[in-house]
Amino acid sequence: MKWKKDWGLTGRVFMTWALLLLVYLFFLGFLNMVLPNSFGMLLAFVVVFGLVQYFFSAKLVLMTTHARVVGEDEYPELHQMIGKLCQEADLPMPKIAVMPSPVPNAFATGRNPKNAVVAVTDSIMRTLNREELEAVLAHELSHVKNRDILTMTVASFVAMLASMIMQNAIFYSIFDNREGGGAWIIAGIVSVAVWLAATILMMSLSRYREYAADRGSAYITGNPAALRSALTKISGRMDQVPVKKKEEMAGANMFYILPALSGKGFKELFATHPPFEKRLAALEKIEQEMKGFS
């Protein structure tokens, strides 16, 4: 396999980290200014929560999605398939998890390749043929190889911190006599802006990393047409799944190969994935490049 480093993804990762750091420092400085008596508590929470998110992000995602790590004796073909793809991609073997759901989907998580987990729903294994499933698994392994999972996990922290303050500002303003109600209300208003900025930055990177993983799947398998076919099948099957079942999975949308639920119009600004048709067109272009056409 000839792996081509995606400098577009690398540049976007660095830019996202830099901008999020500026937003984060501004937010902490602002909180220190308007909530001086509570800042120490908030900073301690930031440190502890950040460490938990870094070291236990994979376990938290598995718990959220109800995915269960499975052994080779339970799913020998799945282990064999991922093992072969890992050899092609020069990656260590990840843990493999399966989640019960009628929504055909897959995701990868973990802070680095040595601690990665690749998970699939039981329904996706029934929906796709072998080549299509390999293409989906290669897409997830590309996320691992690109190391974009950690970036998304840590990037989400700024938005989560702002969201926590935003949602609880009124409660704190009533019961925190040290700071006074006005300070918490101001903090809540600024938190809305911080949450918007962090979320837009995070979602923009999330959409691009899906293009990069699609390209990575094509490099690993040498078969971009299989991923196109897989995405089409998954999308078609998704339309038949009850909305309630898709809503149960929507909390982890950012990690899936296709979102359980997606928005239109203005909501696309906060979409975790690029438009479906554009992904298919990009894969078709990759296929032409691999065949030697201009």
Tab-separated table of C-alpha atoms in Angstrom:
chain	number	residue	atom	x	y	z
A	1	MET	CA	0.000	0.000	0.000
A	2	LYS	CA	1.254	3.452	-0.910
A	3	TRP	CA	0.019	5.767	1.849
A	4	LYS	CA	-0.103	9.456	0.989
A	5	LYS	CA	-0.023	11.841	3.915
A	6	ASP	CA	-2.980	14.198	3.790
A	7	TRP	CA	-1.372	17.584	4.309
A	8	GLY	CA	-4.788	19.228	4.047
A	9	LEU	CA	-5.904	17.309	7.122
A	10	THR	CA	-2.615	18.019	8.931
A	11	GLY	CA	-2.943	21.739	8.248
A	12	ARG	CA	-6.556	21.814	9.398
A	13	VAL	CA	-5.678	19.907	12.585
A	14	PHE	CA	-2.962	22.410	13.492
A	15	MET	CA	-5.193	25.361	12.613
A	16	THR	CA	-8.059	23.942	14.673
A	17	TRP	CA	-5.768	23.314	17.648
A	18	ALA	CA	-4.362	26.861	17.424
A	19	LEU	CA	-7.779	28.541	17.163
A	20	LEU	CA	-9.281	26.373	19.901
A	21	LEU	CA	-6.325	27.199	22.157
A	22	LEU	CA	-6.986	30.911	21.635
A	23	VAL	CA	-10.698	30.421	22.375
A	24	TYR	CA	-9.832	28.313	25.427
A	25	LEU	CA	-7.327	30.828	26.846
A	26	PHE	CA	-9.746	33.683	26.252
A	27	PHE	CA	-12.518	31.761	27.990
A	28	LEU	CA	-10.383	30.905	31.027
A	29	GLY	CA	-9.146	34.485	31.259
A	30	PHE	CA	-12.686	35.789	31.057
A	31	LEU	CA	-13.910	33.363	33.723
A	32	ASN	CA	-11.042	34.387	35.996
A	33	MET	CA	-12.055	38.017	35.549
A	34	VAL	CA	-15.808	37.718	36.146
A	35	LEU	CA	-15.788	34.727	38.543
A	36	PRO	CA	-12.591	35.144	40.603
A	37	ASN	CA	-13.932	33.265	43.631
A	38	SER	CA	-15.059	30.240	41.603
A	39	PHE	CA	-12.178	30.161	39.116
A	40	GLY	CA	-10.022	27.761	41.152
A	41	MET	CA	-12.872	25.255	41.309
A	42	LEU	CA	-13.527	25.609	37.590
A	43	LEU	CA	-9.838	25.178	36.750
A	44	ALA	CA	-9.618	22.038	38.892
A	45	PHE	CA	-12.654	20.669	37.099
A	46	VAL	CA	-11.064	21.459	33.722
A	47	VAL	CA	-7.861	19.588	34.612
A	48	VAL	CA	-9.604	16.529	36.072
A	49	PHE	CA	-12.182	16.308	33.298
A	50	GLY	CA	-9.501	16.767	30.641
A	51	LEU	CA	-7.416	13.916	32.056
A	52	VAL	CA	-10.455	11.652	32.275
A	53	GLN	CA	-11.371	12.469	28.688
A	54	TYR	CA	-7.822	11.807	27.477
A	55	PHE	CA	-7.268	8.461	29.201
A	56	PHE	CA	-10.804	7.067	29.175
A	57	SER	CA	-12.298	8.497	25.973
A	58	ALA	CA	-12.501	5.081	24.286
A	59	LYS	CA	-14.271	3.483	27.253
A	60	LEU	CA	-16.683	6.396	27.494
A	61	VAL	CA	-17.595	6.126	23.812
A	62	LEU	CA	-18.097	2.356	24.124
A	63	MET	CA	-20.348	2.891	27.142
A	64	THR	CA	-22.337	5.573	25.314
A	65	THR	CA	-22.899	3.362	22.270
A	66	HIS	CA	-23.373	0.119	24.255
A	67	ALA	CA	-20.597	-1.469	22.196
A	68	ARG	CA	-18.946	-4.583	23.648
A	69	VAL	CA	-15.345	-5.635	23.029
A	70	VAL	CA	-15.403	-9.115	21.470
A	71	GLY	CA	-12.780	-11.837	21.201
A	72	GLU	CA	-11.554	-13.648	18.123
A	73	ASP	CA	-13.473	-16.769	19.114
A	74	GLU	CA	-16.756	-14.819	18.890
A	75	TYR	CA	-16.140	-13.049	15.566
A	76	PRO	CA	-13.202	-14.811	13.855
A	77	GLU	CA	-13.951	-13.456	10.370
A	78	LEU	CA	-14.159	-9.871	11.623
A	79	HIS	CA	-10.836	-10.227	13.462
A	80	GLN	CA	-9.212	-11.791	10.410
A	81	MET	CA	-10.488	-9.004	8.178
A	82	ILE	CA	-9.233	-6.214	10.456
A	83	GLY	CA	-5.922	-8.002	11.008
A	84	LYS	CA	-5.317	-8.121	7.252
A	85	LEU	CA	-6.189	-4.426	6.860
A	86	CYS	CA	-3.894	-3.492	9.760
A	87	GLN	CA	-1.010	-5.225	7.990
A	88	GLU	CA	-1.773	-3.230	4.855
A	89	ALA	CA	-1.983	0.026	6.822
A	90	ASP	CA	1.030	-0.733	9.064
A	91	LEU	CA	-1.050	-0.413	12.230
A	92	PRO	CA	-1.157	-2.433	15.450
A	93	MET	CA	-4.222	-4.598	15.911
A	94	PRO	CA	-6.973	-2.600	17.657
A	95	LYS	CA	-9.569	-3.936	20.035
A	96	ILE	CA	-12.748	-4.905	18.204
A	97	ALA	CA	-16.232	-4.154	19.478
A	98	VAL	CA	-19.745	-4.962	18.309
A	99	MET	CA	-22.887	-3.043	19.222
A	100	PRO	CA	-26.456	-4.280	18.806
A	101	SER	CA	-28.405	-1.828	16.652
A	102	PRO	CA	-30.606	-1.854	13.543
A	103	VAL	CA	-28.627	1.187	12.357
A	104	PRO	CA	-25.804	-0.070	10.100
A	105	ASN	CA	-22.746	1.855	11.211
A	106	ALA	CA	-19.138	1.736	12.411
A	107	PHE	CA	-16.699	3.930	14.301
A	108	ALA	CA	-13.158	4.081	15.662
A	109	THR	CA	-12.044	5.572	18.958
A	110	GLY	CA	-8.950	5.712	21.162
A	111	ARG	CA	-6.243	8.249	21.970
A	112	ASN	CA	-3.572	6.619	19.741
A	113	PRO	CA	-3.065	3.557	17.495
A	114	LYS	CA	-1.920	1.399	20.426
A	115	ASN	CA	-5.147	2.118	22.313
A	116	ALA	CA	-7.570	2.118	19.396
A	117	VAL	CA	-10.941	0.398	19.204
A	118	VAL	CA	-12.832	-0.317	15.988
A	119	ALA	CA	-16.533	-0.983	16.466
A	120	VAL	CA	-19.321	-2.092	14.141
A	121	THR	CA	-23.028	-2.637	14.603
A	122	ASP	CA	-24.324	-6.148	14.135
A	123	SER	CA	-26.628	-4.877	11.377
A	124	ILE	CA	-23.797	-3.515	9.215
A	125	MET	CA	-22.284	-6.993	9.025
A	126	ARG	CA	-25.592	-8.265	7.652
A	127	THR	CA	-26.056	-5.314	5.274
A	128	LEU	CA	-22.685	-5.276	3.490
A	129	ASN	CA	-20.761	-7.877	1.527
A	130	ARG	CA	-17.144	-8.656	2.386
A	131	GLU	CA	-15.517	-6.063	0.093
A	132	GLU	CA	-17.860	-3.327	1.301
A	133	LEU	CA	-17.301	-4.186	4.961
A	134	GLU	CA	-13.526	-4.182	4.400
A	135	ALA	CA	-13.804	-0.713	2.862
A	136	VAL	CA	-15.750	0.554	5.888
A	137	LEU	CA	-13.248	-0.977	8.316
A	138	ALA	CA	-10.384	0.553	6.306
A	139	HIS	CA	-12.120	3.939	6.625
A	140	GLU	CA	-12.165	3.555	10.408
A	141	LEU	CA	-8.531	2.423	10.492
A	142	SER	CA	-7.660	5.524	8.455
A	143	HIS	CA	-8.998	7.647	11.308
A	144	VAL	CA	-6.628	5.740	13.589
A	145	LYS	CA	-3.679	6.186	11.220
A	146	ASN	CA	-4.445	9.885	10.736
A	147	ARG	CA	-4.617	10.285	14.551
A	148	ASP	CA	-7.606	12.563	14.159
A	149	ILE	CA	-9.680	10.813	16.840
A	150	LEU	CA	-7.729	12.355	19.730
A	151	THR	CA	-7.982	15.783	18.128
A	152	MET	CA	-11.765	15.525	17.929
A	153	THR	CA	-12.023	14.175	21.486
A	154	VAL	CA	-9.914	16.953	23.011
A	155	ALA	CA	-11.456	19.613	20.779
A	156	SER	CA	-14.903	18.694	22.053
A	157	PHE	CA	-13.768	19.544	25.583
A	158	VAL	CA	-13.866	23.318	25.044
A	159	ALA	CA	-17.419	23.090	23.707
A	160	MET	CA	-18.452	20.808	26.587
A	161	LEU	CA	-17.040	23.189	29.215
A	162	ALA	CA	-18.836	26.157	27.638
A	163	SER	CA	-22.028	24.104	27.357
A	164	MET	CA	-21.892	23.148	31.029
A	165	ILE	CA	-21.625	26.805	32.136
A	166	MET	CA	-24.181	27.914	29.541
A	167	GLN	CA	-26.794	25.416	30.741
A	168	ASN	CA	-26.241	26.015	34.468
A	169	ALA	CA	-25.540	29.749	34.608
A	170	ILE	CA	-29.028	30.665	35.856
A	171	PHE	CA	-28.880	27.984	38.561
A	172	TYR	CA	-25.448	29.210	39.725
A	173	SER	CA	-26.598	32.845	39.653
A	174	ILE	CA	-29.357	32.037	42.147
A	175	PHE	CA	-27.394	29.963	44.643
A	176	ASP	CA	-23.798	31.260	44.433
A	177	ASN	CA	-23.654	34.159	46.910
A	178	ARG	CA	-19.883	34.597	46.471
A	179	GLU	CA	-20.037	35.753	42.866
A	180	GLY	CA	-23.456	37.356	42.569
A	181	GLY	CA	-26.100	36.568	39.988
A	182	GLY	CA	-24.951	39.079	37.381
A	183	ALA	CA	-21.495	37.559	37.001
A	184	TRP	CA	-22.886	34.111	36.230
A	185	ILE	CA	-25.404	35.522	33.745
A	186	ILE	CA	-22.572	37.316	31.887
A	187	ALA	CA	-20.514	34.115	31.969
A	188	GLY	CA	-23.475	32.220	30.544
A	189	ILE	CA	-23.897	34.677	27.666
A	190	VAL	CA	-20.189	34.535	26.766
A	191	SER	CA	-20.333	30.733	27.042
A	192	VAL	CA	-22.888	30.694	24.234
A	193	ALA	CA	-20.418	32.499	21.939
A	194	VAL	CA	-17.552	30.230	23.021
A	195	TRP	CA	-19.691	27.123	22.451
A	196	LEU	CA	-20.648	28.339	18.966
A	197	ALA	CA	-17.044	29.115	18.012
A	198	ALA	CA	-15.679	25.813	19.347
A	199	THR	CA	-18.465	23.758	17.777
A	200	ILE	CA	-18.133	25.358	14.337
A	201	LEU	CA	-14.348	24.802	14.384
A	202	MET	CA	-14.782	21.216	15.543
A	203	MET	CA	-17.474	20.357	12.986
A	204	SER	CA	-15.484	21.887	10.141
A	205	LEU	CA	-12.549	19.618	10.985
A	206	SER	CA	-14.892	16.662	11.472
A	207	ARG	CA	-16.273	17.026	7.939
A	208	TYR	CA	-12.832	17.218	6.363
A	209	ARG	CA	-11.485	14.233	8.302
A	210	GLU	CA	-14.247	12.094	6.779
A	211	TYR	CA	-12.968	12.953	3.291
A	212	ALA	CA	-9.448	12.051	4.466
A	213	ALA	CA	-10.609	8.707	5.893
A	214	ASP	CA	-12.502	7.905	2.688
A	215	ARG	CA	-9.296	8.519	0.751
A	216	GLY	CA	-7.351	6.416	3.255
A	217	SER	CA	-9.800	3.538	2.773
A	218	ALA	CA	-9.175	3.701	-0.969
A	219	TYR	CA	-5.402	3.534	-0.406
A	220	ILE	CA	-5.628	0.611	2.032
A	221	THR	CA	-8.039	-1.524	0.007
A	222	GLY	CA	-7.241	-0.248	-3.474
A	223	ASN	CA	-11.007	-0.357	-4.016
A	224	PRO	CA	-12.761	3.029	-3.650
A	225	ALA	CA	-15.782	1.640	-5.513
A	226	ALA	CA	-16.426	-0.734	-2.590
A	227	LEU	CA	-16.659	2.175	-0.146
A	228	ARG	CA	-18.996	4.028	-2.500
A	229	SER	CA	-21.202	0.969	-2.651
A	230	ALA	CA	-21.033	0.526	1.146
A	231	LEU	CA	-22.002	4.145	1.845
A	232	THR	CA	-24.923	3.885	-0.590
A	233	LYS	CA	-26.179	0.699	1.068
A	234	ILE	CA	-25.787	2.133	4.575
A	235	SER	CA	-27.630	5.319	3.592
A	236	GLY	CA	-30.451	3.354	1.976
A	237	ARG	CA	-30.827	1.068	4.979
A	238	MET	CA	-30.667	4.048	7.354
A	239	ASP	CA	-33.759	5.528	5.694
A	240	GLN	CA	-35.714	2.408	6.724
A	241	VAL	CA	-34.699	2.493	10.397
A	242	PRO	CA	-37.213	4.064	12.825
A	243	VAL	CA	-36.272	7.589	13.880
A	244	LYS	CA	-36.310	6.581	17.539
A	245	LYS	CA	-33.558	4.017	16.939
A	246	LYS	CA	-31.468	6.589	15.095
A	247	GLU	CA	-31.975	9.127	17.866
A	248	GLU	CA	-30.555	6.606	20.335
A	249	MET	CA	-27.268	6.689	18.391
A	250	ALA	CA	-27.208	10.382	17.472
A	251	GLY	CA	-25.166	11.354	20.554
A	252	ALA	CA	-22.060	9.769	19.005
A	253	ASN	CA	-22.716	11.044	15.454
A	254	MET	CA	-19.248	12.527	15.154
A	255	PHE	CA	-17.598	9.093	15.347
A	256	TYR	CA	-19.757	7.139	12.863
A	257	ILE	CA	-18.973	6.557	9.201
A	258	LEU	CA	-22.399	8.046	8.432
A	259	PRO	CA	-24.399	10.159	10.893
A	260	ALA	CA	-27.459	8.493	12.376
A	261	LEU	CA	-29.283	11.794	11.930
A	262	SER	CA	-28.263	14.712	9.719
A	263	GLY	CA	-29.528	18.244	9.207
A	264	LYS	CA	-30.300	20.352	6.165
A	265	GLY	CA	-29.851	24.018	5.404
A	266	PHE	CA	-28.367	26.068	8.244
A	267	LYS	CA	-27.871	22.905	10.300
A	268	GLU	CA	-25.178	21.810	7.823
A	269	LEU	CA	-22.880	24.355	9.489
A	270	PHE	CA	-22.965	22.077	12.536
A	271	ALA	CA	-22.935	18.819	10.550
A	272	THR	CA	-20.386	16.210	11.623
A	273	HIS	CA	-20.074	14.774	8.096
A	274	PRO	CA	-19.872	16.258	4.595
A	275	PRO	CA	-22.908	15.925	2.297
A	276	PHE	CA	-23.403	12.335	1.177
A	277	GLU	CA	-23.380	13.166	-2.549
A	278	LYS	CA	-20.084	15.059	-2.234
A	279	ARG	CA	-18.455	12.068	-0.543
A	280	LEU	CA	-19.535	9.797	-3.387
A	281	ALA	CA	-18.241	12.291	-5.957
A	282	ALA	CA	-14.895	12.552	-4.130
A	283	LEU	CA	-14.552	8.760	-4.077
A	284	GLU	CA	-15.338	8.581	-7.788
A	285	LYS	CA	-12.589	11.127	-8.422
A	286	ILE	CA	-10.154	9.069	-6.310
A	287	GLU	CA	-11.083	5.984	-8.338
A	288	GLN	CA	-10.279	7.821	-11.573
A	289	GLU	CA	-6.943	8.974	-10.118
A	290	MET	CA	-6.050	5.442	-9.099
A	291	LYS	CA	-6.880	4.209	-12.598
A	292	GLY	CA	-4.589	6.852	-14.064
A	293	PHE	CA	-7.195	9.178	-15.520
A	294	SER	CA	-6.924	12.922	-15.151
